mmCIF file of C-alpha atoms in Angstrom:
data_model
loop_
_atom_site.group_PDB
_atom_site.id
_atom_site.type_symbol
_atom_site.label_atom_id
_atom_site.label_comp_id
_atom_site.label_asym_id
_atom_site.label_seq_id
_atom_site.Cartn_x
_atom_site.Cartn_y
_atom_site.Cartn_z
ATOM 1 C CA ALA A 272 0.086 -0.126 0.034
ATOM 2 C CA LEU A 273 3.011 2.386 0.791
ATOM 3 C CA ARG A 274 4.535 1.478 -2.496
ATOM 4 C CA ARG A 275 1.429 2.491 -4.407
ATOM 5 C CA ALA A 276 0.839 5.608 -2.134
ATOM 6 C CA VAL A 277 4.033 7.254 -3.047
ATOM 7 C CA PRO A 278 3.599 8.041 -6.539
ATOM 8 C CA ALA A 279 0.267 9.872 -5.544
ATOM 9 C CA LEU A 280 1.739 11.483 -2.586
ATOM 10 C CA ILE A 281 4.598 12.799 -5.241
ATOM 11 C CA ILE A 282 1.744 14.257 -7.759
ATOM 12 C CA ALA A 283 -0.274 15.625 -4.663
ATOM 13 C CA PHE A 284 2.994 17.474 -3.255
ATOM 14 C CA LEU A 285 3.852 18.871 -6.968
ATOM 15 C CA VAL A 286 0.239 20.102 -7.292
ATOM 16 C CA THR A 287 0.483 21.848 -3.948
ATOM 17 C CA VAL A 288 3.712 23.386 -5.016
ATOM 18 C CA GLY A 289 2.534 24.607 -8.239
ATOM 19 C CA VAL A 290 -0.685 26.273 -7.104
ATOM 20 C CA GLY A 291 1.452 27.877 -4.257
ATOM 21 C CA ALA A 292 3.631 29.245 -7.102
ATOM 22 C CA VAL A 293 0.891 30.447 -9.064
ATOM 23 C CA ILE A 294 -0.555 32.419 -6.161
ATOM 24 C CA GLN A 295 2.874 33.955 -5.366
ATOM 25 C CA VAL A 296 3.490 35.046 -8.541
ATOM 26 C CA PHE A 297 0.037 36.808 -8.713
ATOM 27 C CA ALA A 298 0.537 38.371 -5.156
ATOM 28 C CA HIS A 299 3.818 39.739 -6.243
ATOM 29 C CA ARG A 300 2.598 41.313 -9.200
ATOM 30 C CA THR A 301 -0.323 42.986 -7.259
ATOM 31 C CA GLN A 302 2.322 44.097 -4.605
ATOM 32 C CA SER A 303 4.526 45.462 -7.685
ATOM 33 C CA LEU A 304 1.611 47.453 -8.978
ATOM 34 C CA ALA A 305 0.614 48.729 -5.347
ATOM 35 C CA ASP A 306 4.118 50.043 -4.697
ATOM 36 C CA ALA A 307 4.477 51.758 -8.197
ATOM 37 C CA THR A 308 1.083 53.326 -7.432
ATOM 38 C CA ALA A 309 1.995 54.686 -3.881
ATOM 39 C CA GLY A 310 5.525 55.966 -5.614
ATOM 40 C CA ILE A 311 3.425 57.803 -8.489
ATOM 41 C CA GLU A 312 0.988 59.457 -5.844
ATOM 42 C CA LEU A 313 4.115 60.499 -3.691
ATOM 43 C CA VAL A 314 5.778 62.097 -6.467
ATOM 44 C CA ALA A 315 2.534 63.559 -7.611
ATOM 45 C CA GLU A 316 1.783 65.206 -4.405
ATOM 46 C CA ILE A 317 5.372 66.539 -4.055
ATOM 47 C CA LEU A 318 5.886 67.660 -7.328
ATOM 48 C CA SER A 319 2.316 69.723 -7.631
ATOM 49 C CA ASP A 320 3.270 71.563 -4.311
ATOM 50 C CA ARG A 321 6.546 72.440 -5.636
ATOM 51 C CA LEU A 322 5.306 73.437 -9.220
ATOM 52 C CA ASP A 323 2.585 75.550 -7.510
ATOM 53 C CA ARG A 324 5.320 77.631 -5.438
ATOM 54 C CA ALA A 325 7.717 77.727 -8.702
ATOM 55 C CA ALA A 326 4.661 79.291 -10.704
ATOM 56 C CA GLY A 327 3.798 81.622 -8.041
ATOM 57 C CA ASP A 328 7.401 83.056 -8.046
ATOM 58 C CA ALA A 329 7.447 83.823 -11.385
ATOM 59 C CA LYS A 330 4.069 84.244 -12.906
ATOM 60 C CA ALA A 331 5.238 86.284 -15.819
ATOM 61 C CA ASP A 332 7.189 83.394 -17.325
ATOM 62 C CA PRO A 333 6.715 80.173 -15.040
ATOM 63 C CA VAL A 334 8.124 77.898 -17.589
ATOM 64 C CA LEU A 335 11.904 78.041 -16.646
ATOM 65 C CA PRO A 336 11.428 77.816 -12.735
ATOM 66 C CA VAL A 337 9.179 74.957 -13.491
ATOM 67 C CA GLN A 338 11.338 73.060 -15.122
ATOM 68 C CA ARG A 339 14.033 73.774 -12.510
ATOM 69 C CA ALA A 340 11.598 72.711 -10.079
ATOM 70 C CA MET A 341 11.381 69.121 -12.011
ATOM 71 C CA GLU A 342 15.132 68.821 -12.480
ATOM 72 C CA ARG A 343 16.356 69.639 -8.811
ATOM 73 C CA GLY A 344 15.579 68.374 -5.613
ATOM 74 C CA LEU A 345 13.149 65.605 -6.595
ATOM 75 C CA PRO A 346 12.512 62.428 -4.651
ATOM 76 C CA ALA A 347 14.522 59.044 -5.735
ATOM 77 C CA GLN A 348 11.255 57.608 -6.880
ATOM 78 C CA VAL A 349 11.230 60.047 -10.035
ATOM 79 C CA ALA A 350 14.257 58.257 -11.417
ATOM 80 C CA HIS A 351 12.380 54.908 -11.802
ATOM 81 C CA PRO A 352 13.307 53.732 -15.551
ATOM 82 C CA GLY A 353 10.622 54.915 -18.072
ATOM 83 C CA ARG A 354 8.563 57.305 -15.736
ATOM 84 C CA GLN A 355 7.748 60.558 -17.637
ATOM 85 C CA LEU A 356 6.798 63.908 -15.925
ATOM 86 C CA PHE A 357 4.721 66.203 -18.036
ATOM 87 C CA VAL A 358 3.366 69.896 -17.091
ATOM 88 C CA THR A 359 0.859 71.829 -19.157
ATOM 89 C CA ASN A 360 -0.604 75.406 -19.122
ATOM 90 C CA THR A 361 -4.060 76.180 -18.726
ATOM 91 C CA ALA A 362 -4.763 75.100 -22.520
ATOM 92 C CA GLY A 363 -3.290 71.657 -21.971
ATOM 93 C CA VAL A 364 -0.312 72.065 -24.116
ATOM 94 C CA ILE A 365 2.685 70.568 -22.435
ATOM 95 C CA VAL A 366 5.718 73.393 -21.288
ATOM 96 C CA ALA A 367 7.893 71.343 -19.204
ATOM 97 C CA THR A 368 8.962 67.789 -19.038
ATOM 98 C CA SER A 369 10.938 65.285 -17.287
ATOM 99 C CA SER A 370 14.482 64.634 -19.029
ATOM 100 C CA SER A 371 12.946 61.336 -20.428
ATOM 101 C CA ALA A 372 10.102 63.111 -22.268
ATOM 102 C CA THR A 373 11.665 66.244 -23.519
ATOM 103 C CA SER A 374 10.275 65.549 -27.109
ATOM 104 C CA ALA A 375 6.952 65.973 -26.041
ATOM 105 C CA THR A 376 7.145 69.723 -25.228
ATOM 106 C CA GLY A 377 4.585 71.650 -27.250
ATOM 107 C CA GLN A 378 2.227 68.738 -27.800
ATOM 108 C CA ARG A 379 -1.215 68.329 -26.197
ATOM 109 C CA LEU A 380 -1.465 66.167 -22.983
ATOM 110 C CA ALA A 381 -4.354 64.401 -24.590
ATOM 111 C CA ASP A 382 -2.408 63.541 -27.459
ATOM 112 C CA ILE A 383 0.048 61.549 -25.077
ATOM 113 C CA ILE A 384 -2.073 60.202 -22.384
ATOM 114 C CA GLY A 385 -5.432 59.992 -24.550
ATOM 115 C CA ARG A 386 -8.897 61.580 -23.838
ATOM 116 C CA VAL A 387 -9.165 60.110 -20.245
ATOM 117 C CA GLN A 388 -11.907 62.969 -19.115
ATOM 118 C CA LEU A 389 -12.733 61.480 -15.818
ATOM 119 C CA MET A 390 -8.944 61.348 -14.780
ATOM 120 C CA THR A 391 -8.361 64.892 -15.909
ATOM 121 C CA ALA A 392 -11.356 66.060 -14.597
ATOM 122 C CA PHE A 393 -11.221 64.737 -10.826
ATOM 123 C CA GLY A 394 -7.568 64.899 -10.582
ATOM 124 C CA ALA A 395 -6.446 63.806 -7.321
ATOM 125 C CA GLN A 396 -9.545 62.159 -6.361
ATOM 126 C CA ALA A 397 -9.032 59.617 -9.524
ATOM 127 C CA GLY A 398 -5.882 58.762 -8.003
ATOM 128 C CA VAL A 399 -3.567 56.151 -10.328
ATOM 129 C CA VAL A 400 -5.704 54.747 -13.198
ATOM 130 C CA GLU A 401 -4.070 51.990 -15.376
ATOM 131 C CA VAL A 402 -4.914 52.936 -19.088
ATOM 132 C CA VAL A 403 -3.880 52.289 -22.576
ATOM 133 C CA LEU A 404 -2.047 55.116 -24.287
ATOM 134 C CA PRO A 405 -2.397 56.253 -27.846
ATOM 135 C CA ASP A 406 0.303 54.185 -29.035
ATOM 136 C CA GLY A 407 -0.895 50.974 -27.305
ATOM 137 C CA THR A 408 1.354 50.882 -24.351
ATOM 138 C CA ALA A 409 -0.466 49.976 -21.037
ATOM 139 C CA ALA A 410 0.637 52.405 -18.469
ATOM 140 C CA LEU A 411 -0.228 53.796 -15.023
ATOM 141 C CA VAL A 412 -1.321 57.402 -15.125
ATOM 142 C CA THR A 413 -2.087 60.094 -12.503
ATOM 143 C CA VAL A 414 -3.001 63.784 -12.985
ATOM 144 C CA ARG A 415 -2.943 66.662 -10.770
ATOM 145 C CA ALA A 416 -4.453 70.128 -11.064
ATOM 146 C CA LEU A 417 -1.951 73.098 -10.757
ATOM 147 C CA LYS A 418 -2.477 76.793 -10.025
ATOM 148 C CA ALA A 419 -2.687 79.210 -13.178
ATOM 149 C CA PRO A 420 -1.006 79.944 -15.161
ATOM 150 C CA LEU A 421 -0.134 76.510 -15.009
ATOM 151 C CA GLY A 422 -2.508 73.590 -16.002
ATOM 152 C CA GLN A 423 -1.890 70.177 -14.920
ATOM 153 C CA LEU A 424 0.875 67.858 -13.928
ATOM 154 C CA ALA A 425 0.767 64.124 -15.388
ATOM 155 C CA ILE A 426 2.885 61.214 -14.644
ATOM 156 C CA VAL A 427 3.038 58.071 -16.729
ATOM 157 C CA GLN A 428 4.474 54.862 -15.766
ATOM 158 C CA PRO A 429 4.300 52.227 -18.447
ATOM 159 C CA LEU A 430 3.622 48.953 -16.946
ATOM 160 C CA ASN A 431 6.327 47.349 -18.941
ATOM 161 C CA ASP A 432 8.737 48.958 -16.750
ATOM 162 C CA VAL A 433 6.886 48.384 -13.287
ATOM 163 C CA LEU A 434 6.907 44.772 -14.043
ATOM 164 C CA THR A 435 10.306 44.161 -14.790
ATOM 165 C CA ARG A 436 11.370 43.018 -11.554
ATOM 166 C CA TRP A 437 8.266 40.954 -11.244
ATOM 167 C CA ARG A 438 8.829 39.063 -14.461
ATOM 168 C CA SER A 439 12.432 38.225 -13.174
ATOM 169 C CA ASN A 440 11.229 36.818 -9.988
ATOM 170 C CA THR A 441 8.491 34.980 -11.919
ATOM 171 C CA ALA A 442 11.268 33.528 -14.108
ATOM 172 C CA LEU A 443 13.029 32.346 -11.036
ATOM 173 C CA THR A 444 10.063 31.007 -9.175
ATOM 174 C CA PHE A 445 9.122 28.872 -12.382
ATOM 175 C CA THR A 446 12.772 27.693 -12.930
ATOM 176 C CA LEU A 447 12.793 26.729 -9.214
ATOM 177 C CA PHE A 448 9.329 24.807 -9.676
ATOM 178 C CA ALA A 449 10.473 23.093 -12.881
ATOM 179 C CA THR A 450 13.476 22.053 -11.226
ATOM 180 C CA THR A 451 11.683 20.582 -8.231
ATOM 181 C CA LEU A 452 9.362 18.677 -10.541
ATOM 182 C CA PHE A 453 12.184 17.339 -12.508
ATOM 183 C CA VAL A 454 13.982 16.037 -9.473
ATOM 184 C CA LEU A 455 10.771 14.660 -7.941
ATOM 185 C CA LEU A 456 9.946 12.804 -11.214
ATOM 186 C CA ILE A 457 13.305 11.262 -11.208
ATOM 187 C CA LEU A 458 13.101 10.072 -7.758
ATOM 188 C CA GLY A 459 9.543 8.599 -8.341
ATOM 189 C CA PHE A 460 10.475 6.965 -11.353
ATOM 190 C CA ALA A 461 13.525 5.468 -9.486
ATOM 191 C CA PHE A 462 11.294 4.260 -6.697
ATOM 192 C CA HIS A 463 8.922 2.722 -9.068
ATOM 193 C CA TRP A 464 11.674 0.862 -10.926
ATOM 194 C CA GLN A 465 13.310 -0.182 -7.628
ATOM 195 C CA ALA A 466 9.983 -1.356 -6.152
ATOM 196 C CA LYS A 467 8.977 -3.046 -9.505
ATOM 197 C CA ARG A 468 12.484 -4.912 -9.097
ATOM 198 C CA ALA A 469 11.929 -5.825 -5.550
ATOM 199 C CA SER A 470 8.123 -7.207 -6.598
ATOM 200 C CA GLU A 471 9.629 -9.323 -9.284
ATOM 201 C CA SER A 472 12.544 -10.723 -6.823
ATOM 202 C CA ASP A 473 9.713 -11.674 -4.419
ATOM 203 C CA HIS A 474 7.860 -13.554 -7.281
ATOM 204 C CA ILE A 475 11.098 -15.423 -8.282
ATOM 205 C CA TYR A 476 11.922 -16.159 -4.625
ATOM 206 C CA ASP A 477 8.383 -17.562 -4.181
ATOM 207 C CA MET A 478 8.387 -19.745 -7.202
ATOM 208 C CA VAL A 479 12.036 -21.309 -6.450
ATOM 209 C CA ARG A 480 10.766 -22.255 -3.177
ATOM 210 C CA SER A 481 7.609 -23.673 -4.609
ATOM 211 C CA ILE A 482 9.868 -25.754 -6.826
ATOM 212 C CA VAL A 483 12.199 -26.759 -4.000
ATOM 213 C CA ASP A 484 9.160 -27.674 -1.732
ATOM 214 C CA THR A 485 7.432 -29.650 -4.386
ATOM 215 C CA GLY A 486 10.616 -31.726 -5.295
ATOM 216 C CA LEU A 487 11.365 -32.389 -1.774
ATOM 217 C CA ASN A 488 7.595 -33.476 -1.161
ATOM 218 C CA ARG A 489 7.509 -35.624 -4.285
ATOM 219 C CA GLY A 490 10.916 -37.322 -3.633
ATOM 220 C CA ARG A 491 9.842 -37.689 0.105
ATOM 221 C CA CYS A 492 13.210 -35.952 1.052
ATOM 222 C CA GLY A 493 13.708 -33.554 3.884
ATOM 223 C CA LEU A 494 16.200 -30.825 4.905
ATOM 224 C CA TRP A 495 18.366 -30.538 8.107
#
């Protein structure tokens, strides 16, 4: 019974480990998105406050102080790979950007993030929203309203960059699972093969003993 139960136990163990690995992968993805969302909200709050002060200090031409405020003294989260910052005027035209998005200056914000009316209307209340940009890229986006003469602050973080570390951890998790699966399958096969050999040896032993007993009985002989 134990010999027959071992393969079933191995399969049950592998199924349990596999289900646990899948649950862990999805949990890590959710945590990665939550961390990115928290970072984006933190940056948005800090930048919106600094940009309002910078624009207030130079109402005649706020572009230069706003650009300086975006480049200097920002928290480390701003340097996240792929993260882009956009500041618009009241007409929705981008007047300042982060160093990774300088080519967007002069364009309309709606052309960059799409016409997400709910997000641009509610600003901070809308929070960080997962959207598909006009170029087909999935991204996390948040928008904050700024004081005149500025319009809005938009932070765009492509999901591909957010999930880079998650994909690396997922690959490691499934590599470990595949290795465990391979080792256990080899052990299970070796156990089954050894158990089969033991069963065949027992059968041969029983046959030989039966032949010897039959010969002794027929010949009316005995062993001492």
